[in-house]
Coordinates of C-alpha atoms in Angstrom, one line a residue:
Chain P
X1 CA 18.3 -14.0 5.2
X2 CA 19.8 -17.6 6.2
X3 CA 19.1 -20.2 3.1
X4 CA 21.1 -22.9 4.8
X5 CA 18.2 -24.6 5.7
X6 CA 16.9 -25.3 2.1
X7 CA 18.2 -27.8 -0.2
X8 CA 19.9 -26.9 -3.7
X9 CA 16.8 -27.4 -5.7
X10 CA 15.0 -25.2 -2.7
X11 CA 17.9 -22.5 -3.2
X12 CA 17.7 -22.4 -7.0
X13 CA 13.9 -21.6 -6.6
X14 CA 14.6 -19.2 -4.3
X15 CA 16.8 -17.5 -6.4
X16 CA 14.5 -17.4 -9.5
X17 CA 11.8 -16.1 -6.8
X18 CA 14.1 -13.2 -5.3
X19 CA 15.0 -12.2 -8.9
X20 CA 11.2 -11.8 -9.7
X21 CA 10.5 -9.9 -6.4
X22 CA 13.9 -7.7 -7.1
X23 CA 12.0 -6.8 -10.4
X24 CA 9.0 -5.7 -8.9
X25 CA 10.7 -4.3 -5.9
X26 CA 12.4 -2.1 -8.5
X27 CA 9.3 -0.9 -10.3
X28 CA 7.6 0.0 -6.9
X29 CA 10.8 2.0 -6.2
X30 CA 10.5 3.5 -9.6
X31 CA 6.8 4.5 -9.4
X32 CA 7.0 5.7 -5.7
X33 CA 9.9 8.1 -6.5
X34 CA 8.4 9.6 -9.7
X35 CA 5.5 10.4 -7.0
X36 CA 7.8 11.7 -4.7
X37 CA 10.0 13.9 -6.6
X38 CA 6.6 14.8 -8.8
X39 CA 5.1 16.0 -5.4
X40 CA 8.3 17.9 -4.2
X41 CA 9.1 19.5 -7.8
X42 CA 5.9 20.4 -9.6
X43 CA 3.8 22.9 -8.1
X44 CA 2.8 25.5 -11.0
X45 CA 0.0 24.2 -13.3
X46 CA 0.1 27.3 -15.4
X47 CA 1.6 25.1 -18.0
X48 CA 1.6 21.4 -19.1
X49 CA 5.4 21.7 -19.8
X50 CA 8.2 21.1 -17.2
X51 CA 9.7 24.6 -16.6
X52 CA 13.4 24.4 -16.4
X53 CA 13.4 24.8 -12.6
X54 CA 11.2 21.7 -12.3
X55 CA 13.5 19.8 -14.4
X56 CA 16.4 20.6 -12.6
X57 CA 14.5 19.6 -9.1
X58 CA 13.3 16.5 -10.6
X59 CA 16.8 15.6 -12.0
X60 CA 18.4 16.5 -8.6
X61 CA 15.6 14.5 -6.5
X62 CA 16.1 11.4 -8.3
X63 CA 20.1 11.4 -8.4
X64 CA 19.8 12.3 -4.4
X65 CA 17.4 9.6 -3.6
X66 CA 19.4 7.0 -5.5
X67 CA 22.2 7.9 -3.5
X68 CA 20.0 8.2 -0.2
X69 CA 18.7 4.7 -0.9
X70 CA 22.3 3.1 -1.3
X71 CA 23.6 4.6 1.8
X72 CA 20.5 3.7 3.4
X73 CA 20.4 0.1 2.6
X74 CA 24.0 -0.1 3.2
X75 CA 23.3 0.7 6.7
X76 CA 20.3 -1.4 7.0
X77 CA 22.4 -4.4 5.8
X78 CA 25.0 -3.7 8.4
X79 CA 22.7 -3.3 11.2
X80 CA 20.8 -6.6 10.3
X81 CA 24.0 -8.5 10.0
X82 CA 25.2 -7.4 13.5
X83 CA 21.7 -8.2 15.2
X84 CA 21.4 -11.7 13.6
X85 CA 24.9 -12.3 14.9
X86 CA 23.7 -10.8 18.5
X87 CA 20.8 -13.5 18.3
X88 CA 22.9 -16.5 17.4
X89 CA 25.1 -15.8 20.5
X90 CA 22.2 -15.9 22.8
Chain G
X1 CA -3.4 -13.2 -5.8
X2 CA -5.6 -15.6 -7.6
X3 CA -4.8 -14.1 -11.0
X4 CA -3.4 -17.3 -12.4
X5 CA -5.6 -19.4 -10.8
X6 CA -6.7 -21.1 -13.8
X7 CA -3.3 -21.0 -15.8
X8 CA -1.7 -24.0 -14.5
X9 CA -3.8 -26.6 -16.0
X10 CA -4.0 -24.9 -19.5
X11 CA -2.2 -26.9 -22.5
X12 CA -0.6 -24.8 -24.8
X13 CA -0.7 -21.6 -22.9
X14 CA 2.2 -19.6 -22.5
X15 CA 2.7 -18.2 -18.6
X16 CA 5.5 -16.5 -19.4
X17 CA 4.0 -14.1 -21.9
X18 CA 0.9 -13.8 -19.8
X19 CA 2.9 -13.0 -16.5
X20 CA 4.8 -10.4 -18.5
X21 CA 1.7 -8.8 -19.7
X22 CA 0.0 -9.1 -16.4
X23 CA 3.1 -7.5 -14.7
X24 CA 2.8 -5.0 -17.1
X25 CA -0.7 -3.9 -16.2
X26 CA -0.1 -4.0 -12.7
X27 CA 2.5 -1.6 -13.5
X28 CA 0.5 0.9 -15.3
X29 CA -2.1 0.6 -12.7
X30 CA 0.3 1.8 -10.0
X31 CA 1.4 4.5 -12.1
X32 CA -1.8 5.7 -12.6
X33 CA -3.0 5.2 -9.1
X34 CA -0.2 7.3 -7.6
X35 CA -0.9 9.9 -10.5
X36 CA -4.5 10.5 -9.7
X37 CA -3.4 10.6 -5.9
X38 CA -1.0 13.3 -6.9
X39 CA -3.0 15.2 -8.9
X40 CA -5.9 15.3 -6.8
X41 CA -3.9 17.0 -4.0
X42 CA -2.2 19.4 -6.5
X43 CA -5.7 20.4 -8.3
X44 CA -8.9 19.8 -6.2
X45 CA -10.3 21.9 -3.7
X46 CA -11.1 19.7 -0.7
X47 CA -13.8 21.9 1.0
X48 CA -16.6 20.1 -1.1
X49 CA -18.9 22.9 -1.4
X50 CA -20.2 21.6 -4.3
X51 CA -19.9 18.3 -6.6
X52 CA -18.6 19.9 -9.9
X53 CA -15.1 20.4 -10.9
X54 CA -14.7 24.0 -11.5
X55 CA -13.0 25.2 -14.9
X56 CA -10.0 26.2 -13.0
X57 CA -9.6 22.6 -11.3
X58 CA -10.5 21.0 -14.8
X59 CA -7.6 22.7 -16.6
X60 CA -5.1 22.2 -13.6
X61 CA -5.9 18.5 -13.7
X62 CA -5.4 18.2 -17.7
X63 CA -1.8 19.9 -17.2
X64 CA -1.0 18.0 -13.9
X65 CA -1.6 14.5 -16.0
X66 CA 0.5 16.0 -18.9
X67 CA 3.1 17.1 -16.5
X68 CA 3.1 13.9 -14.4
X69 CA 3.9 11.9 -17.9
X70 CA 6.9 14.5 -18.5
X71 CA 8.2 13.8 -14.9
X72 CA 7.9 10.3 -15.2
X73 CA 10.1 10.3 -18.4
X74 CA 12.6 12.6 -17.2
X75 CA 13.3 10.6 -13.9
X76 CA 13.2 7.5 -15.9
X77 CA 16.2 9.2 -17.9
X78 CA 18.0 10.4 -14.9
X79 CA 17.9 7.1 -13.4
X80 CA 19.1 5.5 -16.7
X81 CA 22.3 7.8 -16.9
X82 CA 23.0 7.4 -13.5
X83 CA 23.2 3.8 -13.9
X84 CA 25.2 4.1 -17.3
X85 CA 27.7 6.7 -15.5
X86 CA 28.2 4.0 -12.8
X87 CA 29.3 1.5 -15.5
X88 CA 26.1 -0.5 -16.2
X89 CA 24.3 -0.6 -19.7
X90 CA 21.2 1.4 -18.3
X91 CA 17.7 0.1 -19.0
X92 CA 17.6 0.6 -22.6
X93 CA 14.7 2.7 -22.4
X94 CA 12.3 4.2 -20.2
X95 CA 11.5 1.5 -17.4
X96 CA 7.7 1.4 -18.6
X97 CA 5.7 1.6 -21.6
X98 CA 4.4 4.8 -20.6
Chain U
X1 CA -1.3 -2.3 -23.4
X2 CA -0.5 -4.3 -26.8
X3 CA -2.0 -7.8 -26.5
X4 CA -0.9 -8.6 -30.0
X5 CA 2.1 -10.8 -29.2
X6 CA -0.4 -13.2 -27.4
X7 CA -2.1 -16.1 -28.9
X8 CA -6.2 -15.9 -28.9
X9 CA -6.5 -18.6 -26.0
X10 CA -3.9 -16.5 -24.2
X11 CA -6.1 -13.3 -25.0
X12 CA -9.2 -15.1 -23.4
X13 CA -7.3 -15.9 -20.4
X14 CA -6.1 -12.1 -20.1
X15 CA -9.6 -11.1 -20.3
X16 CA -10.6 -12.9 -17.5
X17 CA -7.6 -11.9 -15.8
X18 CA -8.1 -8.3 -16.2
X19 CA -11.9 -8.7 -15.2
X20 CA -10.8 -9.9 -11.9
X21 CA -8.4 -7.1 -11.5
X22 CA -10.8 -4.4 -12.8
X23 CA -12.9 -5.9 -9.7
X24 CA -10.3 -5.6 -7.3
X25 CA -9.2 -2.3 -8.5
X26 CA -13.0 -0.9 -8.3
X27 CA -13.0 -2.2 -4.4
X28 CA -9.7 -0.4 -3.9
X29 CA -10.7 2.7 -5.5
X30 CA -14.1 2.6 -3.0
X31 CA -12.3 1.9 -0.1
X32 CA -9.8 4.6 -0.8
X33 CA -12.6 7.0 -1.6
X34 CA -14.3 6.6 1.6
X35 CA -11.0 7.0 3.5
X36 CA -10.6 10.1 1.6
X37 CA -13.7 11.6 2.0
X38 CA -14.3 10.7 5.7
X39 CA -10.8 12.6 6.1
X40 CA -11.8 15.6 4.5
X41 CA -15.5 15.7 5.6
X42 CA -15.8 14.3 9.2
X43 CA -14.1 16.3 11.9
X44 CA -17.0 16.6 14.7
X45 CA -17.1 13.7 16.8
X46 CA -19.4 15.2 19.5
X47 CA -21.9 12.9 18.0
X48 CA -22.1 9.4 16.1
X49 CA -24.5 10.6 13.4
X50 CA -23.3 12.6 10.2
X51 CA -24.6 16.0 10.3
X52 CA -26.2 17.3 7.5
X53 CA -23.1 19.6 6.6
X54 CA -20.8 16.3 6.6
X55 CA -23.7 14.4 4.5
X56 CA -23.4 17.1 2.0
X57 CA -19.8 17.0 1.8
X58 CA -19.5 13.4 1.4
X59 CA -21.8 13.6 -1.4
X60 CA -20.0 16.2 -3.1
X61 CA -16.5 14.5 -2.4
X62 CA -17.8 11.3 -3.8
X63 CA -19.3 12.7 -6.8
X64 CA -16.5 15.3 -7.6
X65 CA -14.0 12.5 -7.2
X66 CA -15.8 10.3 -9.9
X67 CA -15.8 13.0 -12.2
X68 CA -12.0 13.9 -11.3
X69 CA -11.1 10.3 -11.7
X70 CA -12.7 10.0 -15.2
X71 CA -11.1 13.2 -16.3
X72 CA -7.6 12.1 -15.4
X73 CA -8.1 8.6 -16.7
X74 CA -9.1 10.0 -20.3
X75 CA -5.9 12.1 -20.1
X76 CA -3.7 9.2 -19.0
X77 CA -5.1 7.1 -21.8
X78 CA -4.7 9.8 -24.3
X79 CA -0.8 10.6 -22.9
X80 CA -0.3 6.8 -22.8
X81 CA -1.4 6.6 -26.5
X82 CA 0.7 9.4 -27.9
X83 CA 3.8 8.2 -26.1
X84 CA 3.4 4.6 -27.6
X85 CA 3.2 6.0 -31.0
X86 CA 5.9 8.2 -30.7
X87 CA 8.2 5.0 -29.2
X88 CA 7.2 2.9 -32.3
X89 CA 8.2 5.7 -34.5
X90 CA 11.9 5.7 -33.2
Chain E
X1 CA 0.1 -14.7 -2.4
X2 CA 0.0 -18.3 -1.6
X3 CA -3.4 -18.2 0.1
X4 CA -4.5 -20.7 -2.3
X5 CA -1.5 -23.0 -2.1
X6 CA -3.7 -26.1 -1.5
X7 CA -6.5 -25.4 -3.6
X8 CA -5.2 -26.4 -6.7
X9 CA -5.4 -30.2 -6.0
X10 CA -8.4 -30.4 -4.0
X11 CA -10.8 -32.7 -5.3
X12 CA -14.5 -31.6 -5.0
X13 CA -13.6 -28.1 -3.5
X14 CA -15.3 -25.2 -5.5
X15 CA -12.5 -22.8 -5.8
X16 CA -14.9 -19.9 -7.3
X17 CA -16.8 -19.8 -3.9
X18 CA -13.3 -20.1 -1.8
X19 CA -11.9 -17.0 -4.0
X20 CA -15.3 -15.0 -3.5
X21 CA -15.1 -15.6 0.3
X22 CA -11.5 -14.7 0.2
X23 CA -11.9 -11.6 -1.6
X24 CA -14.9 -10.5 0.7
X25 CA -12.5 -10.9 3.3
X26 CA -9.5 -8.8 1.7
X27 CA -12.1 -6.4 1.2
X28 CA -13.2 -5.9 4.8
X29 CA -9.5 -5.9 6.2
X30 CA -8.8 -3.2 3.5
X31 CA -11.6 -1.2 4.9
X32 CA -10.9 -1.9 8.7
X33 CA -7.5 -0.7 8.2
X34 CA -8.4 2.4 6.7
X35 CA -10.9 3.1 9.1
X36 CA -8.2 1.9 12.0
X37 CA -5.4 4.8 10.5
X38 CA -8.5 7.5 9.8
X39 CA -9.8 7.5 13.3
X40 CA -6.3 7.0 15.3
X41 CA -5.5 10.2 13.4
X42 CA -8.6 11.9 14.2
X43 CA -8.9 10.9 17.8
X44 CA -5.6 9.8 19.2
X45 CA -2.9 12.2 20.9
X46 CA 0.1 11.4 19.5
X47 CA 2.3 13.1 22.2
X48 CA 2.2 9.9 24.0
X49 CA 2.9 11.2 27.6
X50 CA 1.3 7.7 28.8
X51 CA 0.0 4.5 27.4
X52 CA -3.8 4.8 28.3
X53 CA -6.6 6.0 25.9
X54 CA -8.2 8.9 27.8
X55 CA -12.1 9.1 28.5
X56 CA -12.0 11.7 25.9
X57 CA -10.0 9.4 23.3
X58 CA -12.3 6.5 23.9
X59 CA -15.4 8.2 23.1
X60 CA -14.0 9.7 20.1
X61 CA -13.0 6.4 18.7
X62 CA -16.4 4.9 19.3
X63 CA -18.2 7.8 17.5
X64 CA -15.6 7.8 14.9
X65 CA -16.1 4.2 13.8
X66 CA -19.6 4.3 13.9
X67 CA -19.5 7.6 11.9
X68 CA -17.4 5.8 9.4
X69 CA -19.9 3.4 8.8
X70 CA -22.1 5.7 8.1
X71 CA -20.0 7.5 5.7
X72 CA -19.3 4.2 4.1
X73 CA -22.8 3.8 3.6
X74 CA -23.6 7.0 1.7
X75 CA -20.5 7.2 -0.2
X76 CA -21.8 3.8 -1.5
X77 CA -25.4 5.1 -2.1
X78 CA -23.8 8.1 -3.7
X79 CA -21.9 6.2 -6.2
X80 CA -25.1 4.2 -6.9
X81 CA -27.3 6.9 -7.7
X82 CA -24.7 8.1 -9.8
X83 CA -24.2 5.0 -11.8
X84 CA -27.8 4.8 -12.1
X85 CA -28.1 8.4 -13.3
X86 CA -25.2 7.8 -15.9
X87 CA -27.7 5.0 -17.5
X88 CA -26.5 2.0 -15.7
X89 CA -28.1 -0.3 -13.4
X90 CA -26.2 0.9 -10.2
X91 CA -24.6 -1.9 -8.1
X92 CA -27.8 -3.2 -6.3
X93 CA -26.7 -2.8 -2.9
X94 CA -23.9 -1.2 -1.4
X95 CA -20.7 -2.7 -2.5
X96 CA -19.5 -4.6 0.7
X97 CA -21.1 -6.5 3.5
X98 CA -20.6 -3.7 6.1
Chain Z
X1 CA -18.2 -13.1 7.2
X2 CA -21.0 -15.8 6.5
X3 CA -19.4 -19.2 5.7
X4 CA -22.8 -21.0 6.0
X5 CA -22.6 -21.3 2.1
X6 CA -19.8 -23.2 2.0
X7 CA -19.0 -27.0 2.3
X8 CA -16.8 -28.3 5.4
X9 CA -14.0 -29.2 3.1
X10 CA -14.3 -25.5 2.1
X11 CA -14.5 -24.3 5.5
X12 CA -11.5 -26.5 6.5
X13 CA -9.6 -24.8 3.7
X14 CA -10.9 -21.4 4.8
X15 CA -9.7 -21.8 8.0
X16 CA -6.1 -22.3 6.9
X17 CA -6.5 -19.3 4.6
X18 CA -7.7 -17.3 7.2
X19 CA -4.7 -18.3 9.7
X20 CA -2.2 -17.3 6.8
X21 CA -3.8 -14.4 6.4
X22 CA -4.0 -13.3 10.0
X23 CA -0.2 -14.0 10.3
X24 CA 0.3 -11.7 7.6
X25 CA -1.9 -9.1 8.6
X26 CA 0.0 -9.3 12.1
X27 CA 3.0 -8.6 10.2
X28 CA 1.9 -5.8 8.4
X29 CA 0.4 -4.2 11.8
X30 CA 3.6 -4.5 13.7
X31 CA 5.7 -3.0 10.7
X32 CA 3.3 -0.1 10.6
X33 CA 2.9 0.2 14.1
X34 CA 6.9 0.8 14.5
X35 CA 6.8 3.2 11.4
X36 CA 4.0 5.1 13.0
X37 CA 5.5 5.3 16.7
X38 CA 8.9 6.0 15.0
X39 CA 7.5 9.1 13.0
X40 CA 5.9 10.5 16.5
X41 CA 8.5 9.6 18.8
X42 CA 11.8 10.0 17.4
X43 CA 13.0 13.4 16.1
X44 CA 16.6 14.2 17.3
X45 CA 19.4 12.5 15.2
X46 CA 22.0 14.1 17.4
X47 CA 22.6 10.5 18.5
X48 CA 22.0 7.0 17.2
X49 CA 21.0 5.6 20.7
X50 CA 17.4 6.1 21.9
X51 CA 17.0 8.8 24.5
X52 CA 14.9 7.8 27.4
X53 CA 12.5 10.5 26.3
X54 CA 12.0 8.6 23.0
X55 CA 12.1 5.2 24.4
X56 CA 9.1 6.3 27.0
X57 CA 7.2 7.6 24.0
X58 CA 8.0 4.4 21.8
X59 CA 6.5 2.2 24.8
X60 CA 3.6 4.4 25.4
X61 CA 3.1 4.7 21.5
X62 CA 3.0 0.7 21.0
X63 CA 0.8 0.1 24.4
X64 CA -1.7 2.7 23.5
X65 CA -2.0 1.8 20.0
X66 CA -2.7 -1.9 20.9
X67 CA -5.7 -0.5 23.3
X68 CA -6.8 1.6 20.7
X69 CA -6.7 -1.2 18.0
X70 CA -8.9 -3.5 20.3
X71 CA -11.2 -1.0 21.0
X72 CA -11.8 0.3 17.1
X73 CA -12.0 -3.6 16.3
X74 CA -14.6 -4.1 19.1
X75 CA -16.5 -1.3 17.7
X76 CA -16.1 -2.5 14.3
X77 CA -17.4 -5.9 14.8
X78 CA -20.7 -4.6 16.5
X79 CA -21.1 -1.8 13.7
X80 CA -20.7 -4.7 11.1
X81 CA -22.9 -7.4 12.9
X82 CA -25.7 -4.7 13.2
X83 CA -25.6 -3.8 9.7
X84 CA -25.8 -7.5 8.3
X85 CA -28.7 -8.0 10.5
X86 CA -30.2 -4.8 8.9
X87 CA -29.7 -6.1 5.5
X88 CA -31.2 -9.5 6.3
X89 CA -34.2 -7.8 7.5
X90 CA -34.8 -6.0 4.0
Chain Q
X1 CA 1.2 -12.9 -7.1
X2 CA 3.1 -14.9 -9.2
X3 CA 6.1 -16.1 -7.0
X4 CA 5.2 -19.8 -6.7
X5 CA 4.6 -20.0 -10.2
X6 CA 6.8 -23.0 -10.5
X7 CA 6.4 -24.2 -7.1
X8 CA 3.5 -26.7 -7.6
X9 CA 5.3 -28.7 -10.2
X10 CA 8.5 -29.2 -8.4
X11 CA 8.8 -32.8 -7.5
X12 CA 10.7 -33.2 -3.8
X13 CA 10.8 -29.5 -3.0
X14 CA 9.6 -28.3 0.3
X15 CA 6.9 -25.7 -0.6
X16 CA 6.2 -25.1 3.1
X17 CA 10.0 -24.1 3.6
X18 CA 10.0 -21.7 0.6
X19 CA 6.7 -20.1 1.5
X20 CA 8.3 -19.4 5.0
X21 CA 11.9 -17.8 3.5
X22 CA 9.7 -16.0 0.8
X23 CA 7.2 -14.6 3.7
X24 CA 10.4 -13.5 5.8
X25 CA 11.8 -11.9 2.7
X26 CA 8.6 -10.1 2.3
X27 CA 8.4 -8.8 5.7
X28 CA 11.9 -7.4 5.7
X29 CA 11.0 -6.0 2.3
X30 CA 8.2 -4.1 4.1
X31 CA 10.3 -3.0 7.0
X32 CA 13.0 -1.8 4.6
X33 CA 10.6 0.3 2.5
X34 CA 9.0 1.9 5.6
X35 CA 12.4 2.8 7.2
X36 CA 13.3 4.5 3.9
X37 CA 10.5 6.2 3.7
X38 CA 10.7 7.7 7.5
X39 CA 14.3 8.4 7.3
X40 CA 14.1 10.3 4.2
X41 CA 11.2 12.3 5.7
X42 CA 13.3 12.8 8.8
X43 CA 16.8 13.6 7.1
X44 CA 16.3 14.4 3.8
X45 CA 16.0 18.2 2.5
X46 CA 13.5 18.3 0.0
X47 CA 14.2 21.6 -1.7
X48 CA 16.6 19.7 -4.4
X49 CA 18.7 22.4 -4.9
X50 CA 21.6 19.9 -5.8
X51 CA 21.9 16.1 -6.4
X52 CA 24.0 15.6 -3.5
X53 CA 23.5 14.2 0.2
X54 CA 25.1 16.9 2.5
X55 CA 27.6 15.7 5.0
X56 CA 24.7 16.4 7.6
X57 CA 22.1 14.5 5.8
X58 CA 24.7 11.7 5.5
X59 CA 25.3 11.6 9.2
X60 CA 21.4 11.9 10.1
X61 CA 20.7 9.0 7.8
X62 CA 23.2 6.9 9.5
X63 CA 21.7 7.8 12.8
X64 CA 18.3 7.6 11.5
X65 CA 18.5 3.7 10.4
X66 CA 20.2 2.8 13.6
X67 CA 17.7 4.3 15.6
X68 CA 14.9 2.7 13.3
X69 CA 16.5 -0.5 14.5
X70 CA 16.5 0.1 18.2
X71 CA 12.9 1.5 17.8
X72 CA 11.6 -1.9 16.1
X73 CA 13.0 -3.7 18.8
X74 CA 11.7 -1.8 21.5
X75 CA 8.2 -1.9 20.2
X76 CA 8.5 -5.6 19.5
X77 CA 9.4 -6.3 23.4
X78 CA 6.5 -3.8 24.4
X79 CA 4.2 -5.8 22.3
X80 CA 5.7 -9.0 23.7
X81 CA 5.5 -8.0 27.6
X82 CA 2.0 -6.8 26.6
X83 CA 0.8 -10.1 25.4
X84 CA 2.4 -12.0 28.5
X85 CA 0.7 -9.5 30.9
X86 CA -2.7 -10.3 29.0
X87 CA -1.7 -14.2 29.8
X88 CA -0.8 -15.3 26.6
X89 CA 2.8 -16.4 25.9
X90 CA 4.0 -14.0 24.0
X91 CA 5.9 -14.0 20.7
X92 CA 9.0 -15.7 22.0
X93 CA 11.4 -13.6 20.4
X94 CA 11.0 -10.3 18.4
X95 CA 8.6 -10.7 15.9
X96 CA 11.4 -10.6 12.7
X97 CA 14.6 -11.5 12.3
X98 CA 15.9 -7.9 12.4

């Protein structure tokens, strides 16, 4: 995102807004991650407790998703930067 | 949304704290809605031959809700230890009051 | 949720906010319930009218979901209370 | 969101009524979006060999939208009679203008 | 939606609100359309570039969805008008 | 939401521009979230026998993100030319900065 069109007061405000949004986005990521991993890993309801198999699956799911998410974010940023550059050359 | 409609006129109100409480409430609602949707998919027969939860479905629901809480805790802990291993300080405790 | 850290004026405002939110959540529940029951029950589009089989299915779906939702809500409240208690003991 | 951006300065404007109208609009959008998604899944072939809605798909869409309205009404009535049976007064009419 | 209960100042404000909402709804429609068409059309990740088959599928998907969406919107408006009329006759 | 909490008091701030920047940010987040969810479904094995992205999964992810951008562009162009064919002026450029 290009913030150069904004005044410094506006930029300061944007930073605050962005921080709040990041907090919100993180919580959203977190709750969707729990849902995603629970859906993939937990399918036995003969007991309330997590089996060791379910525990392992949940941990792997959470860790793997964070790695996936980092990679996807890096690619997204690259592609986005490339496309903005192309648009400015037009 | 319009949740804070009145909060700007209010003398002596601490908007920060109301916002934080509001934020927590939204978060819990979000978790609850996702849990309701997950456990419905896991436990409830959707042929809808009748309107009652069977005994088996009821027991499944109770365990599913309990297990969802356990999963929530474990995922929170996993993210924390990953963040700590990456050099950060983690998030202190599980990212939500649940 | 613990509101004891808020002043009485703040608490009054929170109550108002919560009421609006509940109204919104109820509408959301309602429209997601219609979608859910429609998806499960209506699969014949040779006619616009609901067949009696579809009607029965929709009614059962709605009633059963409300019962499910009450049960899930009660368990959620229990688990949440238990967990908050554990955290305070730490 | 920013929908009410101007409403706080406005002398003589009735924010309550605008909020209510806004609320109704959001609700209708929500129902519409869910209906669009449901009927797309029920009626539209997703192989996308061409860009036209076939005759069969078109007829299916028309009936699906109509049936969705019927389902919406029936679910509303069911919730009302359940609420009344539980001792409450129900919701008066179907919970939305549709 | 019936705006006759609102004053003209309120109606002017509503129009502004509605325009912002339409803008937001359009963006939402757009990003959900990309997701929908990508899910249906792109399943080969041996290459980053779109194959001509994928391109054709994406174009058809987007065009067909717009046609579908127009038709669904028109039916929705009809049904909604009919139902409001019935309610006023009660 | 509360994003604009402070913006109404602020003398000399241009709310319109902040709103526009905010709007763009929300849009990009929306696209990103949908892309993350799509490419996860396309590329990541959900048996979770271990916590690493395999080589094959990593390559798939890179291509999937790239392809999602291409799809986004093509869908935008298709909507524009459809709108132009319908007599309107289209949307000028692809409806988002991506």
